[in-house]
PDB file of C-alpha atoms in Angstrom:
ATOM      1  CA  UNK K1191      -8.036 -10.113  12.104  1.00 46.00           C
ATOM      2  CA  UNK K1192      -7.538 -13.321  14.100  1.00 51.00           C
ATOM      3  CA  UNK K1193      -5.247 -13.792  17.135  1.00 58.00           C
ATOM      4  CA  UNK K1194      -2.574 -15.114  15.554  1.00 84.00           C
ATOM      5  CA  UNK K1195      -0.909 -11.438  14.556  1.00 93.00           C
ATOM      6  CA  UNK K1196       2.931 -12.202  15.137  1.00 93.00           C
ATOM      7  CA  UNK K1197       4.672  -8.847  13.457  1.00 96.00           C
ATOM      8  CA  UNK K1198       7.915  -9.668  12.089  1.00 96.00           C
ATOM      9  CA  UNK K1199      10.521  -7.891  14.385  1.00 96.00           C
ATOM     10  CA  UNK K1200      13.023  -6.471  11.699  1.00 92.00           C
ATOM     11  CA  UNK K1201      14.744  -3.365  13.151  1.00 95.00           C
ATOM     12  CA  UNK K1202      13.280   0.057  11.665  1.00 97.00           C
ATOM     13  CA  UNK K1203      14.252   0.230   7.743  1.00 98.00           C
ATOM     14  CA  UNK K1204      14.995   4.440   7.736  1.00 98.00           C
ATOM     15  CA  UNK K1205      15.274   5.464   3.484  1.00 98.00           C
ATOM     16  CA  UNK K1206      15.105   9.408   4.715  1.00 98.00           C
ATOM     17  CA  UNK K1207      14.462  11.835   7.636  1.00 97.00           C
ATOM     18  CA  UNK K1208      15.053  15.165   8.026  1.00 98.00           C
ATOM     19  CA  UNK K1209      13.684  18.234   9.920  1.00 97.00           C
ATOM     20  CA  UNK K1210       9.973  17.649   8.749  1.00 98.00           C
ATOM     21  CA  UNK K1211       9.403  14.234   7.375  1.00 98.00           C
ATOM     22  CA  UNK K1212      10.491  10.585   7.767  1.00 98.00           C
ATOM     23  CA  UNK K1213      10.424   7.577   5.807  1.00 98.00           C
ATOM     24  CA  UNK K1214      10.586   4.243   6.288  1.00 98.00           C
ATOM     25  CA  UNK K1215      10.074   0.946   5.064  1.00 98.00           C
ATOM     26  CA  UNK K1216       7.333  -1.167   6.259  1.00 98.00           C
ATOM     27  CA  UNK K1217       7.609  -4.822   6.770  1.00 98.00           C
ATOM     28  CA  UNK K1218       4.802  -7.230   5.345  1.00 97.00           C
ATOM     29  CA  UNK K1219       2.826  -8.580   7.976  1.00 97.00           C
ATOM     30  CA  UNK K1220       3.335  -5.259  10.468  1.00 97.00           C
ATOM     31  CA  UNK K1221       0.134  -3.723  10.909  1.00 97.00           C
ATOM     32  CA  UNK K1222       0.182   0.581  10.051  1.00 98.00           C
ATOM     33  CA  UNK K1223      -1.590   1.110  12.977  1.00 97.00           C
ATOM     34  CA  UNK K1224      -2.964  -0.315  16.059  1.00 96.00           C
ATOM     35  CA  UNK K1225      -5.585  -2.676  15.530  1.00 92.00           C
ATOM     36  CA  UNK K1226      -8.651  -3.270  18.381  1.00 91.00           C
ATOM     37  CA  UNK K1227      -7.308  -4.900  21.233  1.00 90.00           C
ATOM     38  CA  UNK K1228      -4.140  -5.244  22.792  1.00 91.00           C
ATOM     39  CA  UNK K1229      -2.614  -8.278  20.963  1.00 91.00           C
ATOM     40  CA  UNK K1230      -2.813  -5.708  17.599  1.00 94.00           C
ATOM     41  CA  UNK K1231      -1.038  -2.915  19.756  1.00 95.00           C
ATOM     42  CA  UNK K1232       1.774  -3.167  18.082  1.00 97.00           C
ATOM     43  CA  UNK K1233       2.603  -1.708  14.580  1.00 98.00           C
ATOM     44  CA  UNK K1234       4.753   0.671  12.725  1.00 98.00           C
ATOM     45  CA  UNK K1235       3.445   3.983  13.915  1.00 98.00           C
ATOM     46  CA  UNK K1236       4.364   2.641  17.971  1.00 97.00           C
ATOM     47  CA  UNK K1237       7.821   1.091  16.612  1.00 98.00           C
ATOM     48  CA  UNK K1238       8.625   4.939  14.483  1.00 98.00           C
ATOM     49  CA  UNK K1239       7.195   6.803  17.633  1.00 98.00           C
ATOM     50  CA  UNK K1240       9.876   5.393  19.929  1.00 97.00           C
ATOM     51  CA  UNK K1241      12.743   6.431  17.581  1.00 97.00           C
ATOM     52  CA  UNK K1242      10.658   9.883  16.540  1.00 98.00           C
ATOM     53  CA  UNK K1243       8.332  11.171  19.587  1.00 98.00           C
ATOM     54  CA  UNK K1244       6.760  13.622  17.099  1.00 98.00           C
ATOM     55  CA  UNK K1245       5.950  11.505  14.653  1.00 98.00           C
ATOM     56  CA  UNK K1246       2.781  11.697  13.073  1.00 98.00           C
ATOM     57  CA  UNK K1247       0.297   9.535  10.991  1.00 98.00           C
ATOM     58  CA  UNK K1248      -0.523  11.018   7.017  1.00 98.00           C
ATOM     59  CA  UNK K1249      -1.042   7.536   5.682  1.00 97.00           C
ATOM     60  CA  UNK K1250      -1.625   3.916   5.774  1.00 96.00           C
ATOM     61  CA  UNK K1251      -0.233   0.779   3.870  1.00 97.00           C
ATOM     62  CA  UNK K1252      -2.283  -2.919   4.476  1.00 95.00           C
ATOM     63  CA  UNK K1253      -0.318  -5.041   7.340  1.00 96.00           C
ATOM     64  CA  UNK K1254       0.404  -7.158   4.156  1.00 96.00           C
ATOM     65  CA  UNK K1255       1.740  -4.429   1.847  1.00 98.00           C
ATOM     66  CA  UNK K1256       5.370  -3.864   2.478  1.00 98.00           C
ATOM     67  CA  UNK K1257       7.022  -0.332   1.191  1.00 98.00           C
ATOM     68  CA  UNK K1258       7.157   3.476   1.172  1.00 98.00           C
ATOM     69  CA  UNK K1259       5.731   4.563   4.196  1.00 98.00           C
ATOM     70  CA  UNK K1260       6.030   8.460   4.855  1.00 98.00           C
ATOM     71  CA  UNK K1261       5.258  10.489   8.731  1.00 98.00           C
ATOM     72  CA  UNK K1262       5.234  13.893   9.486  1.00 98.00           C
ATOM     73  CA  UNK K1263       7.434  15.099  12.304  1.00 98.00           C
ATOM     74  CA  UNK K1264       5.461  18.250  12.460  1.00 98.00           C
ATOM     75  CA  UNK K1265       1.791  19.146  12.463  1.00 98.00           C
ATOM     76  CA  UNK K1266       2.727  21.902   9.612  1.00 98.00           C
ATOM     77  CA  UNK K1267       4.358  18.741   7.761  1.00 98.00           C
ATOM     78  CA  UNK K1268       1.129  17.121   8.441  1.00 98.00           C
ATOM     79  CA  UNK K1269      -1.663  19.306   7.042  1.00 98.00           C
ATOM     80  CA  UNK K1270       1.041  19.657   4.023  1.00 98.00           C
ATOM     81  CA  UNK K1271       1.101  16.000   3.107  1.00 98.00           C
ATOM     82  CA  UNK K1272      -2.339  15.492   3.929  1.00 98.00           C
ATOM     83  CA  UNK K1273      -3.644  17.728   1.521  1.00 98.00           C
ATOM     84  CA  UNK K1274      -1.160  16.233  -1.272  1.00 98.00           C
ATOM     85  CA  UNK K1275      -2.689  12.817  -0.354  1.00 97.00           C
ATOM     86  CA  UNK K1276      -6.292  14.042  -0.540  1.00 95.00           C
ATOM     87  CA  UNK K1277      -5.755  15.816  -3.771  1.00 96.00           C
ATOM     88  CA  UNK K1278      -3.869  12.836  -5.290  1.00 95.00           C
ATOM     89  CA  UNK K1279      -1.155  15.020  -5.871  1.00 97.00           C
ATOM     90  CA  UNK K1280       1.450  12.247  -4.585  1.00 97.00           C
ATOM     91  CA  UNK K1281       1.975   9.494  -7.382  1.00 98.00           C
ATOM     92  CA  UNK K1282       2.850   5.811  -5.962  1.00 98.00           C
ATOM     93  CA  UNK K1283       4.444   2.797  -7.439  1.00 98.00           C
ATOM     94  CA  UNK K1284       3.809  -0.773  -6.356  1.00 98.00           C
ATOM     95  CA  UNK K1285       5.226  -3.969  -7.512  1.00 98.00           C
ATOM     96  CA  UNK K1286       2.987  -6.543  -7.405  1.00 98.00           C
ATOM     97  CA  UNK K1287       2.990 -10.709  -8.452  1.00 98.00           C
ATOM     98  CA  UNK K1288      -0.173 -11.852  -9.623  1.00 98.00           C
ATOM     99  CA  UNK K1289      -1.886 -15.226 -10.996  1.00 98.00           C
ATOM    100  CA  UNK K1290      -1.296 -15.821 -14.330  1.00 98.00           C
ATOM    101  CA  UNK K1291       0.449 -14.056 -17.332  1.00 98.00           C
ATOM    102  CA  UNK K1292      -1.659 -10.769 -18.558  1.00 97.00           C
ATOM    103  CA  UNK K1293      -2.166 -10.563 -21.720  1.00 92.00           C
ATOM    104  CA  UNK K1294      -1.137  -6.747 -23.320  1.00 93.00           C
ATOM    105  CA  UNK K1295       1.573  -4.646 -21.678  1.00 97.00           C
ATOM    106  CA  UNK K1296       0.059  -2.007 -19.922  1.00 98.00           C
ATOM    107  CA  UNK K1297      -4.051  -0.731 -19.325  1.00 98.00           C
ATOM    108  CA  UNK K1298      -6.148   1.179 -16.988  1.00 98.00           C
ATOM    109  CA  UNK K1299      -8.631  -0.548 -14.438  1.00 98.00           C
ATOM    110  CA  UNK K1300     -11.512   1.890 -13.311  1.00 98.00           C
ATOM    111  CA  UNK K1301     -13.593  -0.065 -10.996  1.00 98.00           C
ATOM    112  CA  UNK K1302     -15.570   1.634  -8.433  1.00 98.00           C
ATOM    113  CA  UNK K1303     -15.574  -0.024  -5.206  1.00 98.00           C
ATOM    114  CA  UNK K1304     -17.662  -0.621  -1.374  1.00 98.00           C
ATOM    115  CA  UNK K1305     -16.765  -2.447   1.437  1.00 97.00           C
ATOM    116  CA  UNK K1306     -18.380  -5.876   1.377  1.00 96.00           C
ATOM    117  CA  UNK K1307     -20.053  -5.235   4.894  1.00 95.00           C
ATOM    118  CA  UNK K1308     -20.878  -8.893   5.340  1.00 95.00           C
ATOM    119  CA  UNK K1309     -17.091  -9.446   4.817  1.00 93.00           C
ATOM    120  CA  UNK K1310     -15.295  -6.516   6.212  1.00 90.00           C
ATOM    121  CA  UNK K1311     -12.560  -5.540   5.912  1.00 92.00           C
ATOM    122  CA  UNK K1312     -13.115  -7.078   2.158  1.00 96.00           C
ATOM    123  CA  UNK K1313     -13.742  -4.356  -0.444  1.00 97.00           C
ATOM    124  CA  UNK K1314     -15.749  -5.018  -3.698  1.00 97.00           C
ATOM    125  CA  UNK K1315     -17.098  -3.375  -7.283  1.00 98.00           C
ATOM    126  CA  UNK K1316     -20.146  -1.778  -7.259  1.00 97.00           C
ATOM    127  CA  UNK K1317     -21.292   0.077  -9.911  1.00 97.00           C
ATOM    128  CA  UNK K1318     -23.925   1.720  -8.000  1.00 97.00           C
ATOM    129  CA  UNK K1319     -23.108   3.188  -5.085  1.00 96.00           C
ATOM    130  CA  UNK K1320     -18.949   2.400  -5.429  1.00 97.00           C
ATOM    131  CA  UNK K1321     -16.269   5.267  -5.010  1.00 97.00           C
ATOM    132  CA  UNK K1322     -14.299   5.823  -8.315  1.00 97.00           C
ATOM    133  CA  UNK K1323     -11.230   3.671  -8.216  1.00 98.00           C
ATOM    134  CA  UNK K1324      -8.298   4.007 -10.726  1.00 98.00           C
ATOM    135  CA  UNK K1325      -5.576   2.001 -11.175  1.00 98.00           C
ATOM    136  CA  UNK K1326      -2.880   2.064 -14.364  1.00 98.00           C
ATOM    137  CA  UNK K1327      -0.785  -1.215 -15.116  1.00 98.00           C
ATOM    138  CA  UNK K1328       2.413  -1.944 -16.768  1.00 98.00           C
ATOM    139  CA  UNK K1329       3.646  -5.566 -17.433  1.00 98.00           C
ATOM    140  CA  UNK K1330       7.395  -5.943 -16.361  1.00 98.00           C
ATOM    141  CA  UNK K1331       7.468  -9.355 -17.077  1.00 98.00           C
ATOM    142  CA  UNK K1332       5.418 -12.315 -17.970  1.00 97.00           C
ATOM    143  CA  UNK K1333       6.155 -16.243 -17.811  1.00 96.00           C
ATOM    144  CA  UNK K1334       5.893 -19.512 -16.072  1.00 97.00           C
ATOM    145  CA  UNK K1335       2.313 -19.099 -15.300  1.00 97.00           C
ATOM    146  CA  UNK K1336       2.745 -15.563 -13.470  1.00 98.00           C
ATOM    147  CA  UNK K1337       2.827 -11.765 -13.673  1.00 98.00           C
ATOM    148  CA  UNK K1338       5.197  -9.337 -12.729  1.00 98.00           C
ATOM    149  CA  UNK K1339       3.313  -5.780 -12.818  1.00 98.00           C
ATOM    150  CA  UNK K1340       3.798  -2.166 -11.968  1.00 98.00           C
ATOM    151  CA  UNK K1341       0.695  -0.880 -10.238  1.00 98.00           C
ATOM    152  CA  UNK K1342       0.125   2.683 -10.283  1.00 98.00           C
ATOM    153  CA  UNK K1343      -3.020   3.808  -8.499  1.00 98.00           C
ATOM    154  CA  UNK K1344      -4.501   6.992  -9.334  1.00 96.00           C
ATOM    155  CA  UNK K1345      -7.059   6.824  -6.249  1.00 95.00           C
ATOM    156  CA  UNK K1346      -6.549   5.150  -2.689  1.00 94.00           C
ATOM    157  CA  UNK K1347      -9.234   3.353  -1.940  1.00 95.00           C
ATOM    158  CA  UNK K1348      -8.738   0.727   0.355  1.00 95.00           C
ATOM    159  CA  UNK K1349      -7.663  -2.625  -0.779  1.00 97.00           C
ATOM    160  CA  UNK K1350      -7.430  -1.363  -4.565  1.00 98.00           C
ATOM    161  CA  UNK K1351      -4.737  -2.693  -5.701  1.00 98.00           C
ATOM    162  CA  UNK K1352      -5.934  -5.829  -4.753  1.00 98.00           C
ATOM    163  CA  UNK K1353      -9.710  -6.174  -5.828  1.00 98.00           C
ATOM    164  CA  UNK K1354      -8.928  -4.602  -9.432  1.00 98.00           C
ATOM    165  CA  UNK K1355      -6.404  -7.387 -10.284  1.00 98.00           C
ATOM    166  CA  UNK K1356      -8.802  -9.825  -9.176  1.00 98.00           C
ATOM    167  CA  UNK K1357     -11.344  -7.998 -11.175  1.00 98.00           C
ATOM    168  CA  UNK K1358      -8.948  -8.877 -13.736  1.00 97.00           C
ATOM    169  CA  UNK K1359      -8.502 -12.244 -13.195  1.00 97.00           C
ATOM    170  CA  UNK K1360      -5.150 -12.196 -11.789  1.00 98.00           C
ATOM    171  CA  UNK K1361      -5.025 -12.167  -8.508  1.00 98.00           C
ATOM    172  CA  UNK K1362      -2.131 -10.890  -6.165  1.00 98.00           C
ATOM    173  CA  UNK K1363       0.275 -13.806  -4.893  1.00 98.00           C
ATOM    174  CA  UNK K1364      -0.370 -14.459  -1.594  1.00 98.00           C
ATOM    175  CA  UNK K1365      -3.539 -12.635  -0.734  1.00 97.00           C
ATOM    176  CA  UNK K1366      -5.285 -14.210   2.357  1.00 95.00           C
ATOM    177  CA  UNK K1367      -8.614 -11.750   1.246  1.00 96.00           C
ATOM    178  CA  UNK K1368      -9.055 -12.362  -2.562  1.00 97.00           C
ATOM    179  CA  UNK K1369      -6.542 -14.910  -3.779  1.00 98.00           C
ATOM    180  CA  UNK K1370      -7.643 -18.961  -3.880  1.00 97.00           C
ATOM    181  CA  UNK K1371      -6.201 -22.433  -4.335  1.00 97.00           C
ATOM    182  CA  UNK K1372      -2.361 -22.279  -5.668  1.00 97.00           C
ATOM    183  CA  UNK K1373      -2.948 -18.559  -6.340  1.00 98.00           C
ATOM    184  CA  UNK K1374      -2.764 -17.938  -1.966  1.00 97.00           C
ATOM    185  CA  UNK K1375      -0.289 -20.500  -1.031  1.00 96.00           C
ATOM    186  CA  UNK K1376       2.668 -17.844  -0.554  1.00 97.00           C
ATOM    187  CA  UNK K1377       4.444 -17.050   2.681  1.00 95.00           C
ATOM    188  CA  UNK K1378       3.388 -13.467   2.006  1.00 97.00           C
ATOM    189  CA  UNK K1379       1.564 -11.068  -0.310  1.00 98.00           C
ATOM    190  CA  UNK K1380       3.346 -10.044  -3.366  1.00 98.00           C
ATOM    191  CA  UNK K1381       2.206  -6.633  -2.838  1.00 98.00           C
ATOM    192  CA  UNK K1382       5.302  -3.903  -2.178  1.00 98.00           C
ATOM    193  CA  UNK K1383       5.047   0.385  -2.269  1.00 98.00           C
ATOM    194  CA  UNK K1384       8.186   0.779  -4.139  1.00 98.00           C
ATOM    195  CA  UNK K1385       7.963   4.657  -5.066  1.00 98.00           C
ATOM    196  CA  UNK K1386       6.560   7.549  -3.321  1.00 98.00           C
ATOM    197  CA  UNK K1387       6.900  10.881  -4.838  1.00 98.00           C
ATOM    198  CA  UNK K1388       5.322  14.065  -2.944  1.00 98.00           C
ATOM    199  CA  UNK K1389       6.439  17.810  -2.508  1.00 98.00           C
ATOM    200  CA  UNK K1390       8.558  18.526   0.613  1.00 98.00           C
ATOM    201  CA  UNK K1391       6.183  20.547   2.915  1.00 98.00           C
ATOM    202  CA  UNK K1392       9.222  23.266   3.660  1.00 96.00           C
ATOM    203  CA  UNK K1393       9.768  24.558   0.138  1.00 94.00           C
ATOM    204  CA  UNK K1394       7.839  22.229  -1.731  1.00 96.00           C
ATOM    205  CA  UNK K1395      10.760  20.790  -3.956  1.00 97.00           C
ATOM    206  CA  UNK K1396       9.303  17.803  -5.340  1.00 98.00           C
ATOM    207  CA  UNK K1397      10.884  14.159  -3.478  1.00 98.00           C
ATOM    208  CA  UNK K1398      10.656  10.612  -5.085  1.00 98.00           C
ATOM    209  CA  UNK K1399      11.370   8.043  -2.246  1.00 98.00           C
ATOM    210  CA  UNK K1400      11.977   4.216  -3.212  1.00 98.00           C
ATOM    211  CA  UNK K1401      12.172   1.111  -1.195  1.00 98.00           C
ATOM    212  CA  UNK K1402      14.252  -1.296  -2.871  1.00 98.00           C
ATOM    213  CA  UNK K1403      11.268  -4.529  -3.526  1.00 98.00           C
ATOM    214  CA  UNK K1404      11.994  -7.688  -1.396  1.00 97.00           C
ATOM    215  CA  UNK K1405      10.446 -10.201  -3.737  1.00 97.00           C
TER     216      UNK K1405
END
């Protein structure tokens, strides 16, 4: 990540708190986390901490993903949620805009994937020594030379949302790491986390979250 990181300053977006969780949702171009350094200091876990001291990480979205975005505001809430996550118990919906107009209406990308090392934080497919990667598709819409798609990822590897529509030859709108040409010239990536759906760690009733999409 170069110097240049200028976080959009939009006041905190809050779609639901209560005694264990919170959740918000994240800008495009606001980084999850810190990054290394302290020009990437600041980022949506700092800007939810100083609203919610107890606030606590389960997740992360891509500084250019905007959407769902769900803390913990206890370490019992924590564990809870990170278990669901690591179980892929939690199903997500993204809107995306990609390249091009898919052909079919809906399909199933299963693409392992690595990080390219050379290219960090880049991700590729590799069929050797790749993690499983699953992602199911639904066309919402389809004309003047783009997409629009529901993306629902049954795996979380990083960046793959992103890599498996390239794969497919439609790249996301806007993507700085895997978009070219006309394809990249966006102000931002067309990638949002619309729908989150997880069980509520005190009870477990089942929760489905949405963040209305921007774009």
């Amino acid at each position: 990540m170069s110097d240049d990181y200028a976080p959009p300053q939009d006041p905190l977006t809050i779609l639901h708190d209560d005694h264990q969780v919170l959740l918000v949702d994240k800008p495009s171009g606001l980084l999850s986390v810190p990054g290394k350094g302290p020009h990437l200091a600041d980022c949506l876990l700092t800007r939810v901490q100083a609203a919610f001291p107890m606030a606590l990480l389960v997740h992360r979205l891509d500084r250019d993903t905007s959407g769902v975005m769900i803390f913990a505001l206890t370490p019992h809430a924590q564990r809870h949620l990170g278990l669901q996550f690591e179980k892929r118990q939690t199903k997500k919906t993204y809107i995306a805009r990609v390249w091009g107009e898919m052909a079919g209406k809906t399909g199933t990308v299963d693409l392992p994937l690595i990080v390219d090392w050379p290219n960090r934080p880049k991700q590729m497919v590799d069929h050797e020594t790749g993690k499983q990667a699953v992602t199911d598709w639904r066309v919402v819409r389809a004309k003047d030379g783009e997409t629009r798609v529901k993306l629902m990822p049954r795996t979380g590897r990083s960046h793959q949302l992103r890599v498996h529509m390239q794969a497919l030859g439609h790249p996301i709108l806007g993507d700085p790491f895997y978009a070219t040409g006309e394809a990249r010239d966006y102000p931002r990536l067309m990638l949002h986390s619309e729908t989150l759906q997880f069980r509520h760690p005190d009870g477990g009733q089942g929760m489905r979250i949405t963040a209305k999409c921007p774009f």
